[in-house]
């Protein structure tokens, strides 16, 4: 059990999404003794299943102006402090002939009212920016939307927090909230594989972590944690589908300029485009139906904006669950009416339970502001007087860097590979790639991820290849891991045992499959079949005796033309293949299965 | 045109060739959607003759779909300079089981690279421009053929070429004929056979005009023997050396002349015949992939290689069945560009049956020269390494005369073995006329 | 003049090649039409006949297990005799380049992923590495090659219970090529013994050798001069050298393709490569020609009998969109669930319907329509385009192609002769 290293007050943050990571960074920078626990990988919850949109606020300029204003302010901050996580793509609100002029005007005015820079473009001007827009669009409003990579953002926040002395534990699920004398004093967690980096196969262990204050930043799971503490936090989770295209048909965020509705946005994300989304309330943030009609709707509806989407290849679809919260008295019926605003629930004030504060609602774009607010609140409670500097200090990786360097000269990398690596690593490029010793081949060719970057991720993630994937984008390209999953697993050896690598590979393979199932037609179906052939036929991973544990009767198989196996010895045991396992095969070839 | 051309696919009809998606005439072509077909099988890499001998070259899979997919529109520096090591042999196109438009991606990337990343005053650029515009220089040089031959054959000149420009001194410059094909054609008074419904327009290409007019003459004689009226339109270079060097503007200028002239003849009932498989490749595939000139699709659809045309429209097998020639043995090499048109077997299958002919195929490797590629001083060795297999098989084959449809392959074959090299049209002429 | 043959085979992969060779044996004039390079280059080069049935794996006697396959399986249609006939023809084609015909038993071969897999025919360079041969083994990998980790593979192999000691060692390829150099480049360097690379490699490996009787490398020990490369290494190492089949790009797959092409040329089969078959012509309900696209125009190839061997989802003989699955050339019926979510299972290695997508043949390998009637009386199908077999799970891909290709070709040739 960890002891307090100083007299600084201690805070425990539950939840490793954008909010939680932002909070632990802020608190650590203010000098508090901060700990974060997350049940899965960082971004396990909504953060890892969002659109990748860095809001300009335009989407709320009509319906939720306070959200919109916060968005544009934080948009500016993140552009500064998270440069390697953000791509300033710009955004367009596109009006189709059937969309109302009145709404277009309201949108434009709303943007201006919220301080969101907005410019009207003609259809020709819009198509000059994005040639693949439909030929019959009317006009568009240009706003400073951007694309954000939530994984890199959280990893950077957590890394900065650690740098400032915080403790970050993933694969550590809170199993109980500890209450003593009517106040929350900490939590009990179950570490999946012991403290520190996740390692497949290592035993779990329980730990009680005490803290002066506990922050519940678990988003869609806030209600669950609340329950453990005996308080009611009525989160209303609502699911939304996101369909990932294989390539970037557009390089700008394309919004449909009409009142909120399904399938109205295309967001460029790294090497892909993400189509979104739907809004359906669900009961359980972890168990809800993933339905094909939602995928079809994305493609069919958004083809009205970008026609080539109807025939383009998708590589997977996934669903995210929005952690919506509204004060119980509002009781909206339609989840699309629920505010996207965030709420700080101090359970002392609200439920007479000191030591616990929940933060619910909100959106990724405003994560830093949410973190600032709750950190202010908690510091106030704990009598800590410290400034928030999270808006000024760049995140690790976002210090000064350029993507325009001579990649071959400096790092021995082909320019597209160097550039993509730098887009991901930012200012850490020299440290990760530059200081790598030995050959640096490309491990994931689709996404241009080199061995050095994989190893950097393994350092942070342990043997969890899904976490390595989130940090590097390896296996997120068009082959969905067909050719690199096993290469990634190879990189784990010899630091980790082969058995660990094998388990990790299975986990990653299955995780990739889960989302790929939603894209199984056309070219992606052919891709999946090729993947299946490679892994089942060529590598025999589906009937691997090492994994099934079934003993193999080696003596019953061909051991070469010169071996002492009579040609028709096979015929003898042909009828009783079960016996072949027990009996030592043919005379002279020995080899029982006793020790396999 | 002002609207986006969608990648064609009405329902699950198997891989149509990818249609170039472009909106405005001068906007950059965005080939990222071409990467949708790629399923990373690496078969293209296994057929790349450059990747096999040059470890600096990452292969077509990276050069094409991977590199394109990683691109963002506003990137300044995008294309890896290894694109200049691609010889444009186009074997990758022929290999891809999934219909990825590899050559289109490579040509476009190369054009963008030369446009945006190559210094126009650099030695490399100047040299490439010269090689790419061989046709123009040949036109000048052929006016004084003997002098040109003398000068270009001078070893000092070759040395200077190499040092100054980077054109290898290892190869002998092709000799200019004393009378070009076009001069011969004019002298004989044009077509000697008239026909209302059997008409072919001959796209002779630079080489058959300036250097080996005997090929052109063979074409005319053979086609006239079958009753065709031959036309020889005004024409510029087909663009093959320009694509390979990323000089897409030069290629487009030449293409607009060619398309215009050929379109006119198409309207009069002519089909277009080329004797060089790279010329026919260029007109049939690269033209519609890279340019949007009016009439370009029709020209592409109605262009044939010379033997191919006769096989389809005449009973060539029948005509050859009765033919016989003096005993001769040939070592035949199928040009890489011929493969993509399905023409790699035609010479061997056609002449196999002719009395007196022994025709052996020297294998399916690339000759190595790949047009202007093997003329570049820094690529010369690579080109010879690639050609190793072919040279070996040529020596092993019974014949001491080589045969191929591609002029630069023919240069390479001669350079590596010393054999005399002929065009199948010449054998056809021998057998039928 | 119309191009006319007795038999046209569409598809130049393993099934198509076997069909063409088979048809030619009956004296028919055969033409093989192929668009691109075959999917053999993606495959390991091994010939799997049947390695798993009903959850039992690996099975040692594929012939004895055929009965346990469903009635609709292609093997049940051609029968064990059909499989044997196909393999006989295959053995003729490959001659000394392959082993395995001395026994009905499957062999267990190490994979580049580190486990073992059952197979029926294997290249001669793979033979010394069989897992049933009890010889201590050293696996060698190259530091710059990410696909094969020798240490992981050795540990993995040991975990399968192989009856010998196995160790793994990683060495640097003796010539420092660029990190993304293709395996064809490395193989070429070994072919030409560039910079004494063979000796230098042997030296690096010798340092890791410790009483091992055999040494296994990923399959890139030379392309054209493989035997010489291996002999050289064996001589210097004093141990047998074998190759481990890899995934794509697969040099062993390329060799198999070369062997097939040689056989096709010896049999004087006409090859039309480079253009895609896009349609067909009929008369009186029979096929009269397959039409091939040559850039905008189509050329008919006339024939009495046609064999469809265009492959499955990977070879693009079977295609799909969000709603349906089709066979795009002749529009043969391809049964599939209406809900595309039933095309696959939740488990990555589940019993996927898509793995069995293909045309439904009658007992003469002629594709049938939804009602069970023969689609065209003179059309047969072979290989991956056939449905009813999950060749990936069964480890039966090459076997199905060879058996059905042989059968369909023979029948096409017989019919054409009448």
CSV table of N, CA and C in Angstrom, one decimal, chain A residues 129-132 247-251 273 306 308, chain B residues 5 7 18-24 26-35 67-74 78 101 104-105 108-109 112 289 292:
chain,number,residue,atom,x,y,z
A,129,UNK,N,-12.6,23.6,-51.3
A,129,UNK,CA,-12.0,23.1,-50.1
A,129,UNK,C,-12.2,21.5,-50.1
A,130,UNK,N,-13.4,21.1,-50.4
A,130,UNK,CA,-13.7,19.7,-50.3
A,130,UNK,C,-14.3,19.3,-51.6
A,131,UNK,N,-13.5,18.8,-52.6
A,131,UNK,CA,-14.1,18.5,-53.9
A,131,UNK,C,-15.1,17.4,-53.9
A,132,UNK,N,-15.1,16.5,-52.9
A,132,UNK,CA,-16.0,15.4,-52.9
A,132,UNK,C,-17.4,15.7,-52.3
A,247,UNK,N,-10.4,5.4,-45.9
A,247,UNK,CA,-9.5,6.5,-46.3
A,247,UNK,C,-10.2,7.8,-45.9
A,248,UNK,N,-9.5,8.9,-46.0
A,248,UNK,CA,-10.1,10.2,-45.8
A,248,UNK,C,-10.7,10.7,-47.1
A,249,UNK,N,-12.0,10.6,-47.2
A,249,UNK,CA,-12.7,11.1,-48.3
A,249,UNK,C,-12.7,12.7,-48.2
A,250,UNK,N,-12.7,13.1,-47.0
A,250,UNK,CA,-12.6,14.6,-46.8
A,250,UNK,C,-11.5,14.9,-45.8
A,251,UNK,N,-11.0,16.1,-45.8
A,251,UNK,CA,-10.0,16.6,-44.8
A,251,UNK,C,-10.6,17.7,-43.9
A,273,UNK,N,-11.9,8.5,-42.0
A,273,UNK,CA,-13.0,9.4,-41.8
A,273,UNK,C,-14.0,8.7,-40.9
A,306,UNK,N,-21.6,13.6,-49.0
A,306,UNK,CA,-20.4,13.1,-49.7
A,306,UNK,C,-20.7,11.9,-50.4
A,308,UNK,N,-19.5,9.8,-52.5
A,308,UNK,CA,-18.6,8.7,-52.7
A,308,UNK,C,-18.6,7.7,-51.5
B,5,UNK,N,-16.4,12.5,-60.4
B,5,UNK,CA,-16.7,11.2,-61.1
B,5,UNK,C,-16.6,10.1,-60.0
B,7,UNK,N,-16.2,6.5,-58.2
B,7,UNK,CA,-15.6,5.2,-58.6
B,7,UNK,C,-16.7,4.3,-59.0
B,18,UNK,N,-10.3,1.2,-61.3
B,18,UNK,CA,-10.6,2.4,-60.6
B,18,UNK,C,-10.7,3.6,-61.5
B,19,UNK,N,-11.7,4.3,-61.3
B,19,UNK,CA,-11.9,5.5,-62.1
B,19,UNK,C,-11.2,6.7,-61.4
B,20,UNK,N,-10.5,7.5,-62.1
B,20,UNK,CA,-9.8,8.7,-61.5
B,20,UNK,C,-10.9,9.6,-61.0
B,21,UNK,N,-10.8,10.1,-59.8
B,21,UNK,CA,-11.8,11.0,-59.2
B,21,UNK,C,-11.2,12.4,-59.3
B,22,UNK,N,-11.8,13.2,-60.1
B,22,UNK,CA,-11.2,14.6,-60.2
B,22,UNK,C,-12.4,15.5,-60.5
B,23,UNK,N,-12.3,16.7,-59.9
B,23,UNK,CA,-13.4,17.6,-60.1
B,23,UNK,C,-13.0,18.7,-61.1
B,24,UNK,N,-12.1,19.5,-60.7
B,24,UNK,CA,-11.7,20.7,-61.5
B,24,UNK,C,-10.5,20.2,-62.4
B,26,UNK,N,-7.8,21.5,-63.1
B,26,UNK,CA,-6.4,21.7,-62.6
B,26,UNK,C,-6.3,21.4,-61.1
B,27,UNK,N,-7.3,20.8,-60.5
B,27,UNK,CA,-7.1,20.4,-59.1
B,27,UNK,C,-6.3,19.1,-59.1
B,28,UNK,N,-5.6,18.9,-58.0
B,28,UNK,CA,-4.8,17.8,-57.9
B,28,UNK,C,-5.6,16.5,-57.8
B,29,UNK,N,-5.2,15.5,-58.4
B,29,UNK,CA,-5.9,14.2,-58.3
B,29,UNK,C,-5.7,13.6,-56.9
B,30,UNK,N,-6.8,13.2,-56.4
B,30,UNK,CA,-6.8,12.6,-55.1
B,30,UNK,C,-7.0,11.1,-55.2
B,31,UNK,N,-5.9,10.3,-55.1
B,31,UNK,CA,-6.0,8.9,-55.3
B,31,UNK,C,-6.1,8.1,-54.0
B,32,UNK,N,-6.4,8.7,-52.9
B,32,UNK,CA,-6.6,8.0,-51.6
B,32,UNK,C,-7.7,6.9,-51.7
B,33,UNK,N,-8.8,7.2,-52.4
B,33,UNK,CA,-9.8,6.1,-52.5
B,33,UNK,C,-9.3,4.9,-53.3
B,34,UNK,N,-8.2,5.0,-54.0
B,34,UNK,CA,-7.7,3.8,-54.7
B,34,UNK,C,-7.1,2.8,-53.7
B,35,UNK,N,-6.8,3.3,-52.5
B,35,UNK,CA,-6.3,2.4,-51.5
B,35,UNK,C,-7.4,1.5,-51.0
B,67,UNK,N,1.4,4.7,-49.3
B,67,UNK,CA,1.8,6.1,-49.2
B,67,UNK,C,0.6,7.1,-49.4
B,68,UNK,N,-0.2,6.7,-50.4
B,68,UNK,CA,-1.4,7.5,-50.7
B,68,UNK,C,-2.3,7.6,-49.5
B,69,UNK,N,-2.5,6.5,-48.8
B,69,UNK,CA,-3.5,6.5,-47.7
B,69,UNK,C,-3.0,7.3,-46.5
B,70,UNK,N,-1.7,7.5,-46.4
B,70,UNK,CA,-1.1,8.2,-45.3
B,70,UNK,C,-1.2,9.7,-45.5
B,71,UNK,N,-1.5,10.1,-46.7
B,71,UNK,CA,-1.4,11.5,-47.1
B,71,UNK,C,-2.6,12.4,-46.6
B,72,UNK,N,-2.3,13.6,-46.2
B,72,UNK,CA,-3.4,14.5,-45.9
B,72,UNK,C,-3.3,15.6,-47.0
B,73,UNK,N,-4.4,16.2,-47.3
B,73,UNK,CA,-4.5,17.1,-48.4
B,73,UNK,C,-3.5,18.3,-48.3
B,74,UNK,N,-3.4,18.9,-47.2
B,74,UNK,CA,-2.6,20.1,-47.1
B,74,UNK,C,-1.1,19.8,-46.8
B,78,UNK,N,5.2,15.5,-49.4
B,78,UNK,CA,4.4,14.3,-49.2
B,78,UNK,C,5.1,13.1,-49.7
B,101,UNK,N,-5.1,0.6,-58.4
B,101,UNK,CA,-4.6,1.3,-59.6
B,101,UNK,C,-3.2,1.7,-59.3
B,104,UNK,N,-1.3,4.1,-61.8
B,104,UNK,CA,-1.9,5.4,-61.8
B,104,UNK,C,-1.4,6.1,-60.5
B,105,UNK,N,-1.3,5.4,-59.4
B,105,UNK,CA,-0.9,6.1,-58.2
B,105,UNK,C,0.6,6.5,-58.3
B,108,UNK,N,1.0,9.4,-60.8
B,108,UNK,CA,0.5,10.7,-60.2
B,108,UNK,C,1.5,11.2,-59.1
B,109,UNK,N,1.9,10.2,-58.3
B,109,UNK,CA,2.8,10.6,-57.2
B,109,UNK,C,4.1,11.2,-57.8
B,112,UNK,N,3.6,14.6,-59.1
B,112,UNK,CA,3.6,15.6,-58.0
B,112,UNK,C,4.9,15.8,-57.4
B,289,UNK,N,-6.2,7.3,-67.7
B,289,UNK,CA,-6.1,7.4,-66.2
B,289,UNK,C,-5.6,8.8,-65.8
B,292,UNK,N,-7.7,14.3,-69.1
B,292,UNK,CA,-9.2,14.4,-69.4
B,292,UNK,C,-9.4,15.1,-70.6
